[in-house]
mmCIF file with all atom_site columns, C-alpha atoms in Angstrom:
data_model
loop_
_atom_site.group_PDB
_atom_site.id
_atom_site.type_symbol
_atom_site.label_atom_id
_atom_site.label_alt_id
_atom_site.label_comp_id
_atom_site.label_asym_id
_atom_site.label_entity_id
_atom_site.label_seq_id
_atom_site.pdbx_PDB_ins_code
_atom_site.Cartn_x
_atom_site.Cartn_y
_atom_site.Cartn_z
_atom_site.occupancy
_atom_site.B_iso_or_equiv
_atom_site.pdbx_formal_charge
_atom_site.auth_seq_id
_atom_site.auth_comp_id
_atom_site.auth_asym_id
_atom_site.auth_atom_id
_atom_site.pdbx_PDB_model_num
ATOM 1   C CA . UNK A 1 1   ? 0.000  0.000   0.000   1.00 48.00 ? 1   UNK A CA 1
ATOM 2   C CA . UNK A 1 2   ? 3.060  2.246   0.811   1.00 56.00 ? 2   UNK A CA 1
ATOM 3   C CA . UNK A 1 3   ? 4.591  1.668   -2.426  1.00 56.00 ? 3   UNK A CA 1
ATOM 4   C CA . UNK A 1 4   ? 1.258  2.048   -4.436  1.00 55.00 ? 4   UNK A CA 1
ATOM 5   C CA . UNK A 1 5   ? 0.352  5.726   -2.538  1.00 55.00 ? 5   UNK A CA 1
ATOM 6   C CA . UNK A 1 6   ? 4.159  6.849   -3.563  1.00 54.00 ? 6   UNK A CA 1
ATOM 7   C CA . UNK A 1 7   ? 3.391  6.191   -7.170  1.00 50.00 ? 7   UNK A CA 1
ATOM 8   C CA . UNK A 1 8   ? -0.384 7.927   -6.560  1.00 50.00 ? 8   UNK A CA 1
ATOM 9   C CA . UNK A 1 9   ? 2.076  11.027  -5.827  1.00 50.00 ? 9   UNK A CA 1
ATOM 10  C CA . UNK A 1 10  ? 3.824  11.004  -9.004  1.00 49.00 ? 10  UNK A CA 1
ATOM 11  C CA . UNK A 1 11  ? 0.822  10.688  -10.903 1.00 47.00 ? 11  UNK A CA 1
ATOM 12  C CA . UNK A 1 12  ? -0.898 12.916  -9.260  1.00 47.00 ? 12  UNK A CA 1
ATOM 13  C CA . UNK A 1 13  ? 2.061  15.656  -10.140 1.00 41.00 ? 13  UNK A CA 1
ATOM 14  C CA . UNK A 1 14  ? 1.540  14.784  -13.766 1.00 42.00 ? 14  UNK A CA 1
ATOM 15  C CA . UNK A 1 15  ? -1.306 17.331  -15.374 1.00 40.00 ? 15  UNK A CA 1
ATOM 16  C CA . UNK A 1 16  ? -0.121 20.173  -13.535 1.00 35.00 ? 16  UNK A CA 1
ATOM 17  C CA . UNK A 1 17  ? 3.819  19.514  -14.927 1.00 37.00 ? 17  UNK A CA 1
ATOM 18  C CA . UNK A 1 18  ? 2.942  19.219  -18.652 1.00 37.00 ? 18  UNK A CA 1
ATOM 19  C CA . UNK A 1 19  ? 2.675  23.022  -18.902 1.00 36.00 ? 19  UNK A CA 1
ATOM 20  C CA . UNK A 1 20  ? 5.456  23.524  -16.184 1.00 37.00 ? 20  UNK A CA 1
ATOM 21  C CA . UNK A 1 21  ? 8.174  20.972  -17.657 1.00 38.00 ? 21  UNK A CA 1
ATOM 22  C CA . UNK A 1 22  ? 10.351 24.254  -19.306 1.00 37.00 ? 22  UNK A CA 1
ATOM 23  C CA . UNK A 1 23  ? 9.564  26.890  -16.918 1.00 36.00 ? 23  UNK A CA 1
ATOM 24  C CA . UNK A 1 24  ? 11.408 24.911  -14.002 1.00 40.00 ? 24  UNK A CA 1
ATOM 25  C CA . UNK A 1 25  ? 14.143 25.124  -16.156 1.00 44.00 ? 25  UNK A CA 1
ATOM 26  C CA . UNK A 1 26  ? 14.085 28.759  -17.326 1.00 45.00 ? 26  UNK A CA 1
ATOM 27  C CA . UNK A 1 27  ? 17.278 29.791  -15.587 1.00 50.00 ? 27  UNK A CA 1
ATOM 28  C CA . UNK A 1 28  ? 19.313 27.863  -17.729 1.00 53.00 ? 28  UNK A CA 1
ATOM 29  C CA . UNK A 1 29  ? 20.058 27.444  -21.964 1.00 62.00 ? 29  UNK A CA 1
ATOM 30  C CA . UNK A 1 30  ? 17.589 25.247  -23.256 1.00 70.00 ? 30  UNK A CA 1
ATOM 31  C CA . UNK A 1 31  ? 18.018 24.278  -27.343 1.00 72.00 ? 31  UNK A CA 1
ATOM 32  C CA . UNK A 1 32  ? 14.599 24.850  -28.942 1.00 72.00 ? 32  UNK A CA 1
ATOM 33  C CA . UNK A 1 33  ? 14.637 21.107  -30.241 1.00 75.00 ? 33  UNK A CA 1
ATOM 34  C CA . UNK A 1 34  ? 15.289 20.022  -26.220 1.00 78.00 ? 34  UNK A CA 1
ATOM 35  C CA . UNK A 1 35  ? 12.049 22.101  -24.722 1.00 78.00 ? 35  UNK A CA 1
ATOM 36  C CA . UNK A 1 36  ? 9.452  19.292  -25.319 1.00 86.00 ? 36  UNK A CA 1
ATOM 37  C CA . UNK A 1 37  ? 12.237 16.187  -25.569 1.00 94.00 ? 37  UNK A CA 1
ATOM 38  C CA . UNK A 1 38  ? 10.933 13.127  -22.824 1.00 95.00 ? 38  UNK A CA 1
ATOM 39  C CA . UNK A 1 39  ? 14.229 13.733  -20.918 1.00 95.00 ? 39  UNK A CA 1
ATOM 40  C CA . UNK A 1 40  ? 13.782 16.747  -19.737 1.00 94.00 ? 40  UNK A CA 1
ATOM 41  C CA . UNK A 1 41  ? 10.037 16.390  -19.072 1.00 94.00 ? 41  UNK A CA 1
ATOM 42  C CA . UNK A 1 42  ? 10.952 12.913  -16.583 1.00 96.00 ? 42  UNK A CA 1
ATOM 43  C CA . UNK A 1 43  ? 13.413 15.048  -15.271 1.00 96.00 ? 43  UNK A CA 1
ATOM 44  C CA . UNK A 1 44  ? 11.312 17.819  -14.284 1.00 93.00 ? 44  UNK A CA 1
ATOM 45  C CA . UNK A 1 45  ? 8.821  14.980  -13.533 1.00 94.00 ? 45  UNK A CA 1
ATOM 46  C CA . UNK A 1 46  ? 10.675 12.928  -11.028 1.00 94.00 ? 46  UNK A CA 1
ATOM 47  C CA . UNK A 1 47  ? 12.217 16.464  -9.328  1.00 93.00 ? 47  UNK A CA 1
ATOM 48  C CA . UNK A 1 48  ? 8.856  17.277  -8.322  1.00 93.00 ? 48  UNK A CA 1
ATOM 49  C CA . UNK A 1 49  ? 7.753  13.499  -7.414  1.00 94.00 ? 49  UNK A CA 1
ATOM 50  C CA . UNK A 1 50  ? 10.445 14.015  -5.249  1.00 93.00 ? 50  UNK A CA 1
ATOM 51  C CA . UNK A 1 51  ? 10.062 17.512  -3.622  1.00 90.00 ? 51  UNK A CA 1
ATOM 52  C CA . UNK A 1 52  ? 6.463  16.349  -3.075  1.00 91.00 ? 52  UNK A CA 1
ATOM 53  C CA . UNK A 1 53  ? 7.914  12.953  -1.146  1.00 89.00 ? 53  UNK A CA 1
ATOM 54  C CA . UNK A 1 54  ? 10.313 14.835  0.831   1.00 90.00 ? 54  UNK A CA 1
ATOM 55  C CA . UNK A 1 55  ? 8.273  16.470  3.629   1.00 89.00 ? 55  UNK A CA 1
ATOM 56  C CA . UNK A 1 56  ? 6.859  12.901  4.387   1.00 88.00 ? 56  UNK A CA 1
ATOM 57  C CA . UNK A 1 57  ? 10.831 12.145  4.880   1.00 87.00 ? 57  UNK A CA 1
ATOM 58  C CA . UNK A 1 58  ? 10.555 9.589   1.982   1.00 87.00 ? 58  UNK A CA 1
ATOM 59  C CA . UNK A 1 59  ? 12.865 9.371   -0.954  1.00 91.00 ? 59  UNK A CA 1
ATOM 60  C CA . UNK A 1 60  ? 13.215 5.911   -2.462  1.00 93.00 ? 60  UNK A CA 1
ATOM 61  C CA . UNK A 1 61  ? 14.959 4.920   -5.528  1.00 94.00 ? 61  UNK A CA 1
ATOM 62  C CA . UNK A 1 62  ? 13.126 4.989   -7.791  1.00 96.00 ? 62  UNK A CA 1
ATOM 63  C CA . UNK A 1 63  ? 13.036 3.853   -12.002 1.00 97.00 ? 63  UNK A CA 1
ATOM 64  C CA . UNK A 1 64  ? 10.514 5.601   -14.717 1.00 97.00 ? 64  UNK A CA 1
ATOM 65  C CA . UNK A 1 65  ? 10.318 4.629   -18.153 1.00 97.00 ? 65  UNK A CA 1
ATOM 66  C CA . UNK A 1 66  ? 8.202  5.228   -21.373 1.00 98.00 ? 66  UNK A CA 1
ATOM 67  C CA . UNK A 1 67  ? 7.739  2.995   -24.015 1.00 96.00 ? 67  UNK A CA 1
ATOM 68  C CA . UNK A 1 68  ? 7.513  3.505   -28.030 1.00 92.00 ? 68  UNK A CA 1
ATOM 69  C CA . UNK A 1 69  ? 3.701  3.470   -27.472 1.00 93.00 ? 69  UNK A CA 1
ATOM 70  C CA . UNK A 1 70  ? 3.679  5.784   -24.878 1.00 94.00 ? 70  UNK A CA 1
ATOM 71  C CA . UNK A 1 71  ? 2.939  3.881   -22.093 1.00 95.00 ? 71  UNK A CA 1
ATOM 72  C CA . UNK A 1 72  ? 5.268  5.004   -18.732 1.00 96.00 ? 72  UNK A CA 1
ATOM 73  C CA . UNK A 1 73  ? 5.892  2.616   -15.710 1.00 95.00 ? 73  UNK A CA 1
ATOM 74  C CA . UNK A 1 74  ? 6.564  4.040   -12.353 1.00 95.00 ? 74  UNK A CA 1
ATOM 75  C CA . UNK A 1 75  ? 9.129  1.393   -10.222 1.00 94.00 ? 75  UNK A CA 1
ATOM 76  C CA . UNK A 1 76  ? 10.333 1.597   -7.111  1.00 93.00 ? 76  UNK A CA 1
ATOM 77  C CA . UNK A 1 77  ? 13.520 -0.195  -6.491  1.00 92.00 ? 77  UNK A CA 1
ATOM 78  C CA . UNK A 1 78  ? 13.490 -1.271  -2.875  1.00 86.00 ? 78  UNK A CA 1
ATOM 79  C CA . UNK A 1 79  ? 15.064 -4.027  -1.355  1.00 84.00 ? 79  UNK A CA 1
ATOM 80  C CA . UNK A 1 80  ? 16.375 -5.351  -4.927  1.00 89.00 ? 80  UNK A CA 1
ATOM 81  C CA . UNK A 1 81  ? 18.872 -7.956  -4.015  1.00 91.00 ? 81  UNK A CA 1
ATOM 82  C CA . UNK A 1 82  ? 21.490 -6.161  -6.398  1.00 93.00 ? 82  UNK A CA 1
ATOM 83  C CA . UNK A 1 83  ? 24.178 -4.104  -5.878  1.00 92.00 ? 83  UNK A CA 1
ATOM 84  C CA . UNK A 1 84  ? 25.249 -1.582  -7.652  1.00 90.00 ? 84  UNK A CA 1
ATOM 85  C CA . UNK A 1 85  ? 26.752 -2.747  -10.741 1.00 93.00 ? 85  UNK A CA 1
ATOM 86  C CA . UNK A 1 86  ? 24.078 -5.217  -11.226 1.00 95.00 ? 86  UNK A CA 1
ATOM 87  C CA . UNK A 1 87  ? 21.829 -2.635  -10.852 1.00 96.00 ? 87  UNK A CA 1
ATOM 88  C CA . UNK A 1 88  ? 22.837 -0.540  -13.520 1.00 96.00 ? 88  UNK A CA 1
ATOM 89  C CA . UNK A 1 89  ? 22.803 -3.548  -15.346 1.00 97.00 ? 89  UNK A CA 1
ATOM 90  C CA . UNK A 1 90  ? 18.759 -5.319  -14.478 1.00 98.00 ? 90  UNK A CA 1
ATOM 91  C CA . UNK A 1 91  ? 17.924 -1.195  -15.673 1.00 98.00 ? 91  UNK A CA 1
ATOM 92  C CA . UNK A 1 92  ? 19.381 -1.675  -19.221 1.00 98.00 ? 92  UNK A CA 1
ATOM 93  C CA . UNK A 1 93  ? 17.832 -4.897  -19.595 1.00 98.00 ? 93  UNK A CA 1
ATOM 94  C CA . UNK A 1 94  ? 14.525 -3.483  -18.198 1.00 97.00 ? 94  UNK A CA 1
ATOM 95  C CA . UNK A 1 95  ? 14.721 -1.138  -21.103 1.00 98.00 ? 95  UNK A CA 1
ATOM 96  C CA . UNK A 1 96  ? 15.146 -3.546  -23.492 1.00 97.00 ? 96  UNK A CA 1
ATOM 97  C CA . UNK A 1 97  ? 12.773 -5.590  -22.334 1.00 96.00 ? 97  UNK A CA 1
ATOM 98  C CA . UNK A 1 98  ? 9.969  -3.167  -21.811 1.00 96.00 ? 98  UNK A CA 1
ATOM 99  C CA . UNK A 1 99  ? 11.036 -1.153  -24.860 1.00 96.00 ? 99  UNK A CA 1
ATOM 100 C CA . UNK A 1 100 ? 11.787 2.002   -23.103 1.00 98.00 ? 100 UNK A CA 1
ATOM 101 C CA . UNK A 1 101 ? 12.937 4.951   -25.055 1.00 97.00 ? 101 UNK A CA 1
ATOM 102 C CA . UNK A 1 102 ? 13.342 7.146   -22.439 1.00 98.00 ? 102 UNK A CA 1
ATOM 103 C CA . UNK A 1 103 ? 13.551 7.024   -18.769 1.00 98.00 ? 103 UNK A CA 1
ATOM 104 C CA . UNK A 1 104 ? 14.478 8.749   -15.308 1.00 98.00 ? 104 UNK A CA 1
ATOM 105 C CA . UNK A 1 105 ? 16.260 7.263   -12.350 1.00 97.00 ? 105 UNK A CA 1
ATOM 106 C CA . UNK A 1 106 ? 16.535 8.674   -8.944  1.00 95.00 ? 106 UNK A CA 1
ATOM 107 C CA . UNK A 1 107 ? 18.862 7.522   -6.229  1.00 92.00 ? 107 UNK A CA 1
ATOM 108 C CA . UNK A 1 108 ? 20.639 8.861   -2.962  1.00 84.00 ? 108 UNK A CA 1
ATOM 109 C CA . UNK A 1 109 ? 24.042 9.636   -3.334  1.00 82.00 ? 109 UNK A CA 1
ATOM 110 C CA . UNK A 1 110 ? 26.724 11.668  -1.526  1.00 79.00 ? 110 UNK A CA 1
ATOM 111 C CA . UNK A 1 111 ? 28.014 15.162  -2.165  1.00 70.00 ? 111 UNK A CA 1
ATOM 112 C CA . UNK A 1 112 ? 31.146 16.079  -1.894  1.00 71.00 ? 112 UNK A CA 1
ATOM 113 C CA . UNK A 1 113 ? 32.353 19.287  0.141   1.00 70.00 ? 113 UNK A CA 1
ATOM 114 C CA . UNK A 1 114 ? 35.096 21.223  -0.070  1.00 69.00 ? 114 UNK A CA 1
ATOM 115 C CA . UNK A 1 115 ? 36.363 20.437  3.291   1.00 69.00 ? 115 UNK A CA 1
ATOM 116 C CA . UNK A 1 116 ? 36.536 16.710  2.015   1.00 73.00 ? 116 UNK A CA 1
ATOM 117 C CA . UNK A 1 117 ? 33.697 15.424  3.755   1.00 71.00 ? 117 UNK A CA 1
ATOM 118 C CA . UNK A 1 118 ? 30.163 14.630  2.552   1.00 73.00 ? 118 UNK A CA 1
ATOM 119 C CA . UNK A 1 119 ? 26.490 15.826  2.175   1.00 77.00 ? 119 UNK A CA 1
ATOM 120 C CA . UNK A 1 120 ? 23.818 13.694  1.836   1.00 79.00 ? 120 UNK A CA 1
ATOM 121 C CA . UNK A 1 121 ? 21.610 14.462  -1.740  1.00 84.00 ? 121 UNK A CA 1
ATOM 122 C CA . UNK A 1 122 ? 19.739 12.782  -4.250  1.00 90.00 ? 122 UNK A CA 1
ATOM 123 C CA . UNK A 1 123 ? 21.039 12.587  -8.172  1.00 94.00 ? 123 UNK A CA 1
ATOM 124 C CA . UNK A 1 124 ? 18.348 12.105  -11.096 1.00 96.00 ? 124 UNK A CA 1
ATOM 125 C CA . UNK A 1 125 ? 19.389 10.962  -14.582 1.00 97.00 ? 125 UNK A CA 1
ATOM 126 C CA . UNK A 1 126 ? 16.857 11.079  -17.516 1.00 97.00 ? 126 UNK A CA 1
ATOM 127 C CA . UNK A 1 127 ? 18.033 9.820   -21.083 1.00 98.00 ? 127 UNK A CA 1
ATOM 128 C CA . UNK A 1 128 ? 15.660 10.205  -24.483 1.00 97.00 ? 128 UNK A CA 1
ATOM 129 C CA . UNK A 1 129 ? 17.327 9.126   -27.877 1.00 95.00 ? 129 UNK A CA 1
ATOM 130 C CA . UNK A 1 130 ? 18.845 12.714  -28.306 1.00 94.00 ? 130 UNK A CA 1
ATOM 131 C CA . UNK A 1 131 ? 19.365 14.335  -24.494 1.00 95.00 ? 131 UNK A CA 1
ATOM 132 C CA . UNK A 1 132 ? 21.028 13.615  -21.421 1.00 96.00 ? 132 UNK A CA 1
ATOM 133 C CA . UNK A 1 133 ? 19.768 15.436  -18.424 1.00 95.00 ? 133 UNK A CA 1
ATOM 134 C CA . UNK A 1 134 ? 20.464 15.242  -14.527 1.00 95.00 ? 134 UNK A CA 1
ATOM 135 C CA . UNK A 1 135 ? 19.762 16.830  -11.414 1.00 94.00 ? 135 UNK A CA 1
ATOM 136 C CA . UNK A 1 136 ? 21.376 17.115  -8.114  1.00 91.00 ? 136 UNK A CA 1
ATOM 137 C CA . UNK A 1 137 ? 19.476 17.713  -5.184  1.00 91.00 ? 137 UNK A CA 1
ATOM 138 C CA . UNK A 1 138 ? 20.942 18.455  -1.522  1.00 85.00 ? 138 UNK A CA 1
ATOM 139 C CA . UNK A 1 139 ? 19.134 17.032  0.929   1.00 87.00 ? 139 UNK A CA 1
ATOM 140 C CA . UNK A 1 140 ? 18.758 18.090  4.767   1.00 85.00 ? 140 UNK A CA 1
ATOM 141 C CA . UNK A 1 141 ? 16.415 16.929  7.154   1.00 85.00 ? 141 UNK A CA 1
ATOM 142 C CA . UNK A 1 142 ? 15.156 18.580  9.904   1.00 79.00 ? 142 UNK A CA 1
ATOM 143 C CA . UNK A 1 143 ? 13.292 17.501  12.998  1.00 75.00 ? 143 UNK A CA 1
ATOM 144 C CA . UNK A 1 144 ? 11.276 14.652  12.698  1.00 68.00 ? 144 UNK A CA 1
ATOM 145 C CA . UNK A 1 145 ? 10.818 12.799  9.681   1.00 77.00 ? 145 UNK A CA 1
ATOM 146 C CA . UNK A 1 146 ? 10.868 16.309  7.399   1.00 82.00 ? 146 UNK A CA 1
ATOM 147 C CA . UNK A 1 147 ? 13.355 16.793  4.284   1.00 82.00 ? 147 UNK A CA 1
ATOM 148 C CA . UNK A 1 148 ? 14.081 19.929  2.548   1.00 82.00 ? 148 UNK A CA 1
ATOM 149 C CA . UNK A 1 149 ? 15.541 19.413  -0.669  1.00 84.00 ? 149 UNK A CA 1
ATOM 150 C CA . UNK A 1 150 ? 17.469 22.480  -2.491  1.00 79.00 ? 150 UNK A CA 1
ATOM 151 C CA . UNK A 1 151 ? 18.778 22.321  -6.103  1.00 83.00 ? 151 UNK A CA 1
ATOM 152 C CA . UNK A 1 152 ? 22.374 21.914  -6.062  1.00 80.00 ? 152 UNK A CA 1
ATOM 153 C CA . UNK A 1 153 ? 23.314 21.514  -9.405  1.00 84.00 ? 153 UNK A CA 1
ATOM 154 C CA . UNK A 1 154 ? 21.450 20.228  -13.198 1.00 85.00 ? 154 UNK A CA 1
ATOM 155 C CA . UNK A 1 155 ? 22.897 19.676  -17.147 1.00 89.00 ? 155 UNK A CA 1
ATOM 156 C CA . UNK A 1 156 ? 21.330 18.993  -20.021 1.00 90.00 ? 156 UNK A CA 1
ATOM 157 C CA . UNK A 1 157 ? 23.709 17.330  -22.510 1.00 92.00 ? 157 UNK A CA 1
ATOM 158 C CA . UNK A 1 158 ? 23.412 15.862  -26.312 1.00 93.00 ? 158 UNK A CA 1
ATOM 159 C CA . UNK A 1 159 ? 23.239 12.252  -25.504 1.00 94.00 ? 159 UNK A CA 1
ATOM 160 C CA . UNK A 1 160 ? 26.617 10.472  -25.361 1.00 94.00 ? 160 UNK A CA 1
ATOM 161 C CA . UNK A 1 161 ? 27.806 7.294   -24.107 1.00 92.00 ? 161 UNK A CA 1
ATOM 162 C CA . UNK A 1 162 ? 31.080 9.427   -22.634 1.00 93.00 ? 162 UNK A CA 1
ATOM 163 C CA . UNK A 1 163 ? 28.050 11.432  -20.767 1.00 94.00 ? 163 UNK A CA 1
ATOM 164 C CA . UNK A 1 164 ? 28.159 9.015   -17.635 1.00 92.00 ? 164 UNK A CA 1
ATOM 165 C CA . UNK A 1 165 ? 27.284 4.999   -16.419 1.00 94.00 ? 165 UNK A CA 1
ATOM 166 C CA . UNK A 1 166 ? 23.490 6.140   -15.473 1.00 95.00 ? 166 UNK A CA 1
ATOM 167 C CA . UNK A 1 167 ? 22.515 7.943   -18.990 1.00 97.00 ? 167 UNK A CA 1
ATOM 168 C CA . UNK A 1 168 ? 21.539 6.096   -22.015 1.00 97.00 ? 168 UNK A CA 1
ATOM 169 C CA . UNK A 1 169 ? 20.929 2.872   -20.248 1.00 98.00 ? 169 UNK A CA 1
ATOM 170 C CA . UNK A 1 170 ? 18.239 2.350   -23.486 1.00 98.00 ? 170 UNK A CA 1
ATOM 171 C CA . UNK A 1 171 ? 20.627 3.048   -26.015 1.00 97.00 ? 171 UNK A CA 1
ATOM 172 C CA . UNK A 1 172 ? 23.158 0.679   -23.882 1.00 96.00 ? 172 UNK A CA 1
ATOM 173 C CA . UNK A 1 173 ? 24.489 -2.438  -26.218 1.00 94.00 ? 173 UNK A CA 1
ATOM 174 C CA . UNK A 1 174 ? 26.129 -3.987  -22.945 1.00 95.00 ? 174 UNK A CA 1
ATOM 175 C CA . UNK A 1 175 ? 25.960 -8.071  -23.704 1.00 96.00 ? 175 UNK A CA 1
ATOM 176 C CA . UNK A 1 176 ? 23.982 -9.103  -20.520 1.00 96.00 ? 176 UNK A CA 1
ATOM 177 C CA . UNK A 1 177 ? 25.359 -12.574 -19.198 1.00 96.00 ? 177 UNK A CA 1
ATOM 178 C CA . UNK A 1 178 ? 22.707 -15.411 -19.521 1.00 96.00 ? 178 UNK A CA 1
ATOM 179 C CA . UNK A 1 179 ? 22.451 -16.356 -15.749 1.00 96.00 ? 179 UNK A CA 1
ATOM 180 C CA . UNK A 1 180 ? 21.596 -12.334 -15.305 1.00 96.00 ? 180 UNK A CA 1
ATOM 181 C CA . UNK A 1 181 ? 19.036 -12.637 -17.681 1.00 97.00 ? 181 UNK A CA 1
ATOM 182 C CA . UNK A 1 182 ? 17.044 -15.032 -16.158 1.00 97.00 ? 182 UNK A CA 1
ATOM 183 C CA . UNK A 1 183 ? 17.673 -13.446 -12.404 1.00 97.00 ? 183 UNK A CA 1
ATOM 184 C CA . UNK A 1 184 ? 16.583 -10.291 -13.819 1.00 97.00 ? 184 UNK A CA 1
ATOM 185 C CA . UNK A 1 185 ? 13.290 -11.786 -15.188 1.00 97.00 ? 185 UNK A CA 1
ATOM 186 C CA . UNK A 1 186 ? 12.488 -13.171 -12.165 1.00 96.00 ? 186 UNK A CA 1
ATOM 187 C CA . UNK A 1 187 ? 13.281 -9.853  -10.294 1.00 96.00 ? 187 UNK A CA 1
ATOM 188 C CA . UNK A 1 188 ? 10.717 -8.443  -13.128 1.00 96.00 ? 188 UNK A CA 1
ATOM 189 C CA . UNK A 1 189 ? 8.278  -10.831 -12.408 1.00 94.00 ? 189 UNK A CA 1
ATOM 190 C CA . UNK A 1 190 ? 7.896  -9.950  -8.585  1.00 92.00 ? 190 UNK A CA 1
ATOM 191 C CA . UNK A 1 191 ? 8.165  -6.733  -9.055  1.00 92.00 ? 191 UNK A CA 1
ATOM 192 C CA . UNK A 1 192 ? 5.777  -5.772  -11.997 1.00 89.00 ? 192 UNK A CA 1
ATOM 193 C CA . UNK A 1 193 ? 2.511  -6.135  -9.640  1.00 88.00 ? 193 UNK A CA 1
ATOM 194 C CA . UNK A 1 194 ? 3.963  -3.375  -7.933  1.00 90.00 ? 194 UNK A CA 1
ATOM 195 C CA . UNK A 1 195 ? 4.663  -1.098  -10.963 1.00 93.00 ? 195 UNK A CA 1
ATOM 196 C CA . UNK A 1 196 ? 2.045  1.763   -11.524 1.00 90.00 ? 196 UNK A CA 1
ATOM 197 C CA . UNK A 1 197 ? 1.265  2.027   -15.403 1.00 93.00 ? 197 UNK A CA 1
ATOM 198 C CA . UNK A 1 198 ? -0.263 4.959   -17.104 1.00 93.00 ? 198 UNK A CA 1
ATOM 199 C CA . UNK A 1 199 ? -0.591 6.083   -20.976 1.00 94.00 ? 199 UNK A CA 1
ATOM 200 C CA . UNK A 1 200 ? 0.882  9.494   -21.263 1.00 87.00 ? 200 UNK A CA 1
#
């Protein structure tokens, strides 16, 4: 039920974004040809997903993609018994596999201070055919179960496999081992009564 009212709040976020997708992004360069591209729009998607999480002191990782058809999956990648570089790897294969042609992934990470210590914050990575976009997002949490989450840093790049290991996971032609395959279809198979689907 806890997994199924996260996804209600991304959904929920979806009508009101469509006409708000570029303006969260005015401060920055935007090429014409980028303004409606489905990388920036699941960026700006997920960011709010998020800042609408964060007061409930909730941010999971979390996995959208949309198909050729236009059909979008919302996942939420708890518990996964993966780690990191597996990971990466059940999301390319979840791309091929669903047919996604662009996607967004959110996921904790650490920020690095000057003073050579760390900050928690939360990284998103969307990926169409063409762009490459991400978002950084500092986290701090104050009393309770409450997080505040300011905008740290965000790019929007021509898509590039140099780009980083978390962008174009769909355009990916990584050979995934046999034995992964068929763990990673069996991870799919548990997980997709959890997955929220919607046409877009």
């Amino acid at each position: 039920m806890k997994r199924r009212g996260l996804l209600l709040v991304l959904f929920g976020w979806l009508p009101w974004l469509r006409g708000r997708a570029v303006a969260l992004e005015r401060g920055t360069s935007i090429p014409a040809d980028a303004q409606n591209d489905l990388a920036l729009i699941l960026l700006n998607e997920f960011s709010e997903w998020y800042r609408a999480l964060a007061p409930k002191g909730t941010l999971p990782r979390a996995f959208t993609g949309v198909s050729s058809n236009g059909r979008q999956a919302v996942i939420i990648l708890a518990d996964l018994p993966l780690d990191h570089v597996q990971r990466r790897e059940f999301l390319i294969w979840l791309c091929r596999n669903e047919k996604f042609i662009a996607y967004a992934y959110g996921t904790r990470v650490g920020i690095a201070n000057d003073s050579d210590s760390f900050t928690e914050g939360l990284d998103i990575y969307a990926s169409s055919d063409r762009y490459d976009a991400s978002r950084t997002l500092g986290v701090e949490r104050q009393d309770g179960s409450f997080i505040q989450l300011t905008e740290h840093s965000h790019s929007l790049l021509p898509s590039n496999p140099a780009n980083g290991i978390f962008f174009g996971l769909q355009r990916s032609n990584k050979t995934i081992a046999p034995d992964s395959e068929v763990a990673f279809l069996g991870i799919w198979q548990n997980l997709k009564s959890k997955v929220m689907w919607r046409q877009r």
